[in-house]
Short mmCIF file of C-alpha atoms in Angstrom, two decimals:
data_model
loop_
_atom_site.label_atom_id
_atom_site.label_comp_id
_atom_site.label_asym_id
_atom_site.label_seq_id
_atom_site.Cartn_x
_atom_site.Cartn_y
_atom_site.Cartn_z
CA ARG S 13 0.20 -0.25 -0.07
CA ARG S 14 1.11 3.36 -0.85
CA ARG S 15 1.22 5.72 2.42
CA ARG S 16 -0.47 8.69 2.53
CA LYS S 17 1.61 12.11 1.86
CA ARG S 18 2.10 14.59 4.83
CA CYS S 19 3.17 17.85 4.43
CA TRP S 20 4.84 19.73 6.91
CA VAL S 21 2.36 22.79 7.20
CA HIS S 22 -1.51 22.45 6.19
CA THR S 23 -2.62 24.08 3.51
CA LEU S 24 -4.82 26.35 5.65
CA ASN S 25 -1.56 27.48 7.50
CA GLN S 26 0.59 28.09 4.92
CA ARG S 27 -1.64 31.19 4.55
CA ARG S 28 -0.75 33.11 7.78
CA ARG S 29 1.14 35.91 7.00
CA GLN S 30 -2.02 36.90 4.64
CA GLN S 31 -4.88 35.78 7.00
CA GLY S 32 -3.30 35.52 10.41
CA ASP S 33 -4.37 37.23 13.55
CA PHE S 34 -0.82 38.08 14.92
CA TYR S 35 0.27 39.39 11.43
CA HIS S 36 -3.08 41.46 10.87
CA LEU S 37 -5.41 41.97 14.12
CA VAL S 38 -2.60 41.95 16.57
CA ALA S 39 -0.99 44.73 14.72
CA GLU S 40 -3.66 47.09 14.86
CA LEU S 41 -4.48 46.55 18.15
CA ARG S 42 -0.93 48.13 18.70
CA LEU S 43 -2.36 51.41 17.63
CA ASP S 44 -4.99 51.55 19.80
CA SER S 45 -3.50 50.77 23.30
CA GLN S 46 -7.42 50.66 25.39
CA ARG S 47 -8.24 47.39 23.23
CA HIS S 48 -4.43 45.94 23.01
CA HIS S 49 -5.03 46.00 27.12
CA LEU S 50 -8.51 44.18 26.36
CA TYR S 51 -7.38 41.68 24.51
CA PHE S 52 -3.73 40.71 25.86
CA ARG S 53 -4.79 42.17 29.24
CA MET S 54 -0.99 43.81 29.22
CA SER S 55 0.07 47.08 27.51
CA ALA S 56 2.04 47.23 24.13
CA GLU S 57 5.01 48.68 26.29
CA GLN S 58 4.58 45.39 29.10
CA MET S 59 4.43 43.11 26.11
CA ASP S 60 7.96 44.47 25.11
CA GLU S 61 9.49 44.65 28.25
CA LEU S 62 8.64 41.24 28.72
CA LEU S 63 9.65 40.00 25.08
CA SER S 64 12.59 41.42 25.68
CA ILE S 65 13.19 39.13 29.25
CA ILE S 66 12.37 36.08 27.77
CA GLY S 67 12.38 36.52 23.84
CA PRO S 68 15.87 34.24 24.30
CA GLU S 69 13.98 31.48 25.48
CA LEU S 70 11.53 31.38 22.74
CA THR S 71 13.35 31.63 20.10
CA ARG S 72 14.07 27.97 17.93
CA GLN S 73 16.22 27.98 14.95
CA SER S 74 14.32 27.57 11.30
CA THR S 75 15.18 24.23 8.72
CA ASN S 76 14.74 23.54 5.44
CA TYR S 77 11.53 22.56 5.66
CA ARG S 78 10.11 24.99 7.61
CA ALA S 79 10.23 28.40 9.16
CA ALA S 80 10.05 28.84 13.12
CA ILE S 81 7.63 30.64 14.98
CA GLU S 82 9.30 34.14 16.05
CA PRO S 83 9.38 34.63 19.84
CA LYS S 84 6.63 37.47 19.57
CA GLN S 85 3.75 35.30 18.13
CA ARG S 86 4.87 32.53 20.65
CA LEU S 87 4.42 35.10 23.04
CA ALA S 88 1.21 36.82 21.71
CA VAL S 89 -0.52 33.26 21.35
CA GLY S 90 0.58 32.29 25.24
CA LEU S 91 -0.91 35.65 26.73
CA ARG S 92 -4.32 35.16 24.84
CA TYR S 93 -4.53 31.74 26.17
CA LEU S 94 -4.19 32.80 29.57
CA ALA S 95 -6.29 36.25 28.63
CA SER S 96 -9.53 34.91 27.15
CA GLY S 97 -9.31 31.08 28.50
CA ASP S 98 -10.19 29.92 24.94
CA SER S 99 -9.23 26.39 23.58
CA MET S 100 -6.18 25.84 21.84
CA VAL S 101 -7.82 24.82 19.15
CA SER S 102 -9.63 28.41 18.35
CA LEU S 103 -6.31 29.72 18.73
CA ALA S 104 -4.68 27.15 16.22
CA PHE S 105 -7.35 28.34 13.79
CA SER S 106 -7.36 32.31 14.86
CA TYR S 107 -3.66 32.25 14.70
CA ARG S 108 -3.34 29.56 11.24
CA LEU S 109 -1.15 27.52 13.51
CA GLY S 110 -1.29 24.02 14.29
CA HIS S 111 -2.64 22.56 17.29
CA ALA S 112 0.48 21.39 18.58
CA THR S 113 2.29 24.39 17.73
CA VAL S 114 -0.48 25.97 19.74
CA MET S 115 -0.09 23.41 23.17
CA ASN S 116 4.01 23.76 22.64
CA SER S 117 3.99 27.64 22.65
CA VAL S 118 1.72 27.99 26.03
CA HIS S 119 4.03 25.38 27.82
CA MET S 120 7.14 27.00 26.58
CA VAL S 121 5.64 30.69 27.82
CA CYS S 122 4.83 29.57 31.09
CA ALA S 123 7.42 27.31 31.89
CA ASP S 124 10.19 30.04 30.62
CA ILE S 125 8.49 32.91 32.53
CA GLU S 126 8.83 31.06 35.72
CA LYS S 127 12.45 30.13 34.91
CA VAL S 128 13.53 33.50 34.05
CA MET S 129 11.43 35.69 35.94
CA MET S 130 11.02 34.39 39.51
CA GLU S 131 13.89 35.30 40.93
CA ARG S 132 13.02 38.75 40.11
CA PHE S 133 9.61 38.86 40.42
CA LEU S 134 8.77 36.73 43.06
CA PRO S 135 12.20 36.57 45.37
CA ARG S 136 12.94 35.09 48.36
CA GLN S 137 12.27 37.44 51.08
CA THR S 138 14.47 38.70 53.53
CA GLN S 139 13.91 40.74 56.99
CA ASP S 140 14.35 44.26 54.96
CA THR S 141 11.61 43.13 52.48
CA TRP S 142 9.63 41.65 55.46
CA LYS S 143 9.84 45.19 56.92
CA GLU S 144 9.01 46.62 54.08
CA VAL S 145 5.82 44.39 54.04
CA ALA S 146 4.91 45.33 57.67
CA GLN S 147 5.20 49.19 56.85
CA GLY S 148 2.97 49.01 53.69
CA PHE S 149 0.08 47.23 56.46
CA CYS S 150 1.07 49.96 58.75
CA GLU S 151 0.08 52.46 56.80
CA LYS S 152 -2.72 51.73 54.00
CA TRP S 153 -4.53 49.14 56.59
CA ASN S 154 -3.43 50.24 60.11
CA PHE S 155 -2.28 46.51 61.39
CA PRO S 156 1.04 46.60 62.51
CA ASN S 157 3.24 44.05 62.44
CA CYS S 158 1.71 42.05 59.56
CA LEU S 159 3.77 40.13 56.90
CA GLY S 160 1.17 39.26 55.18
CA ALA S 161 -2.85 38.23 54.04
CA ILE S 162 -2.54 34.15 53.55
CA ASP S 163 -5.24 32.58 52.04
CA GLY S 164 -6.18 29.66 48.94
CA LYS S 165 -7.95 29.48 45.93
CA HIS S 166 -9.48 26.79 44.29
CA ILE S 167 -8.36 26.21 40.74
CA ILE S 168 -10.76 24.63 38.66
CA ILE S 169 -9.43 22.26 36.04
CA GLN S 170 -10.41 19.04 33.97
CA ALA S 171 -10.51 15.70 35.67
CA PRO S 172 -7.25 13.91 34.36
CA PRO S 173 -7.57 10.55 32.96
CA LEU S 174 -7.51 7.74 35.62
CA SER S 175 -6.62 10.35 38.44
CA GLY S 176 -9.76 9.08 40.52
CA SER S 177 -10.58 11.83 43.34
CA GLN S 178 -7.07 12.47 43.69
CA PHE S 179 -8.18 16.40 42.41
CA PHE S 180 -11.68 15.97 43.83
CA ASN S 181 -12.83 18.93 46.51
CA TYR S 182 -15.70 19.30 48.75
CA LYS S 183 -17.22 21.65 46.25
CA LYS S 184 -17.96 18.78 43.72
CA THR S 185 -15.46 19.79 41.12
CA PHE S 186 -12.14 19.21 40.64
CA SER S 187 -9.05 21.75 41.59
CA ILE S 188 -6.10 22.23 43.06
CA VAL S 189 -5.35 25.12 45.56
CA LEU S 190 -3.05 28.02 45.34
CA LEU S 191 -1.98 29.13 49.10
CA ALA S 192 -0.64 32.66 48.59
CA LEU S 193 0.90 35.78 51.21
CA VAL S 194 0.19 38.63 49.60
CA ASP S 195 1.79 42.10 50.94
CA ALA S 196 -0.42 45.84 51.23
CA TYR S 197 -0.07 46.34 47.46
CA TYR S 198 -1.97 42.82 46.27
CA ARG S 199 1.59 41.53 45.54
CA PHE S 200 2.30 37.91 46.09
CA ARG S 201 4.94 37.56 48.48
CA PHE S 202 5.43 33.75 48.59
CA ILE S 203 2.84 31.36 46.90
CA GLN S 204 2.24 27.38 47.01
CA VAL S 205 0.18 26.02 44.12
CA GLY S 206 -0.30 21.63 43.75
CA ASP S 207 3.12 20.03 44.35
CA PHE S 208 4.64 23.26 43.87
CA ARG S 209 7.63 23.01 47.14
CA ARG S 210 9.93 25.94 47.23
CA THR S 211 12.29 25.04 50.54
CA CYS S 212 13.70 28.50 52.28
CA ASP S 213 14.82 30.34 55.15
CA VAL S 214 11.45 33.27 56.24
CA HIS S 215 13.86 35.66 58.00
CA VAL S 216 11.34 37.09 59.76
CA PRO S 217 12.72 39.95 61.47
CA PRO S 218 12.73 40.23 65.81
CA SER S 219 9.70 41.31 67.40
CA THR S 220 9.56 45.14 67.85
CA SER S 221 6.96 47.09 69.80
CA LEU S 222 3.53 48.49 68.51
CA PRO S 223 3.29 52.31 67.27
CA GLY S 224 2.39 54.31 70.43
CA ALA S 225 1.99 51.02 72.65
CA ALA S 226 5.84 50.53 73.70
CA HIS S 227 4.34 50.22 77.38
CA LEU S 228 3.14 46.63 75.94
CA GLY S 229 6.69 45.43 75.16
CA ASP S 230 7.73 43.50 71.87
CA VAL S 231 4.97 41.85 69.84
CA PRO S 232 5.90 39.52 67.39
CA PHE S 233 5.45 39.86 63.60
CA VAL S 234 2.25 37.80 62.00
CA MET S 235 0.26 36.73 59.10
CA VAL S 236 -3.65 37.23 59.07
CA GLY S 237 -6.20 34.91 57.92
CA ASP S 238 -9.55 34.09 58.27
CA ALA S 239 -11.84 31.17 60.83
CA ALA S 240 -10.39 28.29 58.12
CA PHE S 241 -6.60 28.58 59.60
CA GLN S 242 -5.82 27.59 63.41
CA LEU S 243 -4.77 30.19 65.72
CA LYS S 244 -0.73 30.23 65.93
CA PRO S 245 2.09 32.86 67.26
CA PHE S 246 2.18 33.43 63.78
CA LEU S 247 -1.00 33.68 62.16
CA MET S 248 -3.59 35.51 63.55
CA ARG S 249 -7.41 34.76 62.99
CA PRO S 250 -11.05 36.82 64.12
CA TYR S 251 -12.04 35.96 67.43
CA PRO S 252 -14.97 33.47 66.63
CA GLY S 253 -18.59 33.86 67.84
CA ALA S 254 -21.22 36.44 68.08
CA ASN S 255 -21.43 37.97 71.01
CA LEU S 256 -17.91 39.87 71.51
CA SER S 257 -17.00 42.60 73.33
CA TYR S 258 -16.43 46.09 71.85
CA LYS S 259 -12.50 45.48 71.81
CA LYS S 260 -12.69 42.50 70.05
CA ARG S 261 -15.34 43.25 67.76
CA ILE S 262 -12.98 46.34 66.74
CA PHE S 263 -10.08 43.94 66.44
CA ASN S 264 -11.96 41.28 63.99
CA TYR S 265 -12.57 44.74 61.94
CA ARG S 266 -9.22 45.61 61.53
CA LEU S 267 -7.89 41.85 60.86
CA SER S 268 -11.06 41.51 58.31
CA ARG S 269 -10.12 44.94 56.88
CA ALA S 270 -5.96 44.06 56.34
CA ARG S 271 -7.08 40.00 54.99
CA MET S 272 -9.31 41.27 52.64
CA VAL S 273 -6.65 41.94 50.62
CA VAL S 274 -5.59 38.73 49.58
CA GLU S 275 -9.14 38.29 48.31
CA ASN S 276 -8.98 40.84 46.31
CA ALA S 277 -5.66 40.03 44.73
CA PHE S 278 -7.82 36.66 43.80
CA GLY S 279 -9.87 38.76 42.42
CA ILE S 280 -7.74 41.20 40.56
CA LEU S 281 -5.72 38.32 39.59
CA SER S 282 -8.46 35.85 37.97
CA SER S 283 -10.19 39.05 36.35
CA ARG S 284 -6.82 39.68 34.45
CA TRP S 285 -6.04 36.32 33.32
CA ARG S 286 -9.85 34.64 32.39
CA ILE S 287 -8.17 31.20 32.20
CA PHE S 288 -8.71 31.03 35.96
CA PHE S 289 -12.96 31.22 34.76
CA ASN S 290 -12.72 28.14 32.55
CA ARG S 291 -12.07 24.43 33.57
CA ILE S 292 -8.31 24.25 32.85
CA ASN S 293 -7.88 21.57 30.53
CA LEU S 294 -4.09 20.77 30.68
CA GLN S 295 -2.19 17.26 31.86
CA PRO S 296 -1.32 17.46 35.54
CA LYS S 297 2.24 17.98 35.20
CA HIS S 298 1.35 21.84 33.51
CA PHE S 299 -0.69 22.86 36.33
CA ASP S 300 1.58 24.47 38.59
CA THR S 301 3.94 25.98 36.08
CA LEU S 302 0.73 28.00 34.10
CA VAL S 303 -0.71 28.83 38.03
CA MET S 304 3.05 30.26 39.02
CA ALA S 305 3.31 32.05 35.92
CA ALA S 306 0.05 34.07 35.99
CA CYS S 307 1.25 34.85 39.44
CA ILE S 308 4.65 36.16 38.48
CA LEU S 309 3.19 38.58 35.66
CA HIS S 310 0.03 39.75 38.63
CA ASN S 311 3.55 40.93 39.79
CA PHE S 312 4.85 42.18 37.07
CA SER S 313 1.96 44.12 36.00
CA SER S 314 1.11 45.37 38.99
CA GLY S 315 4.78 46.79 39.46
CA ARG S 316 4.81 49.65 37.81
CA HIS S 317 1.21 50.83 39.75
CA VAL S 318 2.87 50.17 43.11
CA ALA S 319 6.38 52.26 42.40
CA ALA S 320 4.21 54.80 41.11
CA ILE S 321 2.74 55.03 44.34
CA MET S 322 5.74 54.81 45.90
CA ARG S 323 7.22 58.08 44.33
CA ARG S 324 4.07 59.86 44.81
CA ARG S 325 4.38 59.37 48.21
CA ARG S 326 8.37 60.44 48.19
CA VAL S 327 7.14 63.33 46.82
CA GLN S 328 4.39 64.26 49.32
CA CYS S 329 7.02 63.74 52.29
CA LYS S 330 9.35 66.27 50.77
#
C-alpha cells in the first residue's frame, strides 16, 4: 500500500501571513492601547518588556522544511490563552497555527516565565523585605507588625484521566489549591500551588513594639487569615462567635480589613487572566507552571503601579 503523503504545514496554515490574526489583528491593536489591553490584559509597552526578558528562551532555529515561529508570536499566543481562556484549538484556527504548535507555545511561555522571572518578581524574602511589607500594612490598612494576608483559592481543572478522586474537593469539582501570601499592595510574596514546594528560610524580623504602645512590650510579626486557619503564634485569625466585646469587634474589623487584601488579589488575578474562570484542560504536570506564570505576570503588571504610588509618597513627604 502507498502511504498517504503528509505535509509539514497544512494548506490553511500556509496562508498565515495573509490571514492570520498575529499579522493583522495584533498589528492593528498596537495602534489602540485600550483595545490592546483588553485583548492581552497587558499594554504594548509591558508586552515588549516581557519579550525582551524571555524572548531569547522562545527562539527556535528554522530548518529547510519550515520557518520557526518567531518569539513575539509565541508570546502573543501564550498571553492570549491566559487572558481569554479560549481553547487551544480555537487559537490554532485564529492564528493559522497547528494545534501542537499552540500547545507547545503556551507551555514554553509559562515555563520560561517561571524560569527567568521567578527570582526577580517573586524573590525569596529577607528581613528588609518583610519590614517593607509590615510598613505597608501599617500605613495602608492600619494593622502593624503584619507580614501579609494568607488564604487559598481553588483553581478549577478538567479531571485528568485515571486520577480518581485525587483532585476532587468538597465543592464537588476538580481543582488544585493556590495558597498565597499577599502584601498590602496586592502583590504575591509567597505562593504554593499543587505539588510545588520551594524550601526557603523565612528570615522574620525580631519582635518590636506597636506604634504608640511601647508599654505593651515587644510584639512578634504575624500573618493574618480567616477562620479556616488555626490560631498560631505567627498567624492571627478573628475572634469566633457573635456576642463579642467592643474591643474584640474592633480587632476583628481591623484584622478582616487587612485580610481582605488577599481576597482582592485573587479577584484581580482572575479578572486579568480569564483562564481561571474556566476549567483548565491541561495535563497535571502543566498545572503548577501555568498558575505560577500567572502569579508572576500579576506581580510584573502591578509593579509599575506600586512604584508610582511609592514615588508619589516620596514627593508628598518632601
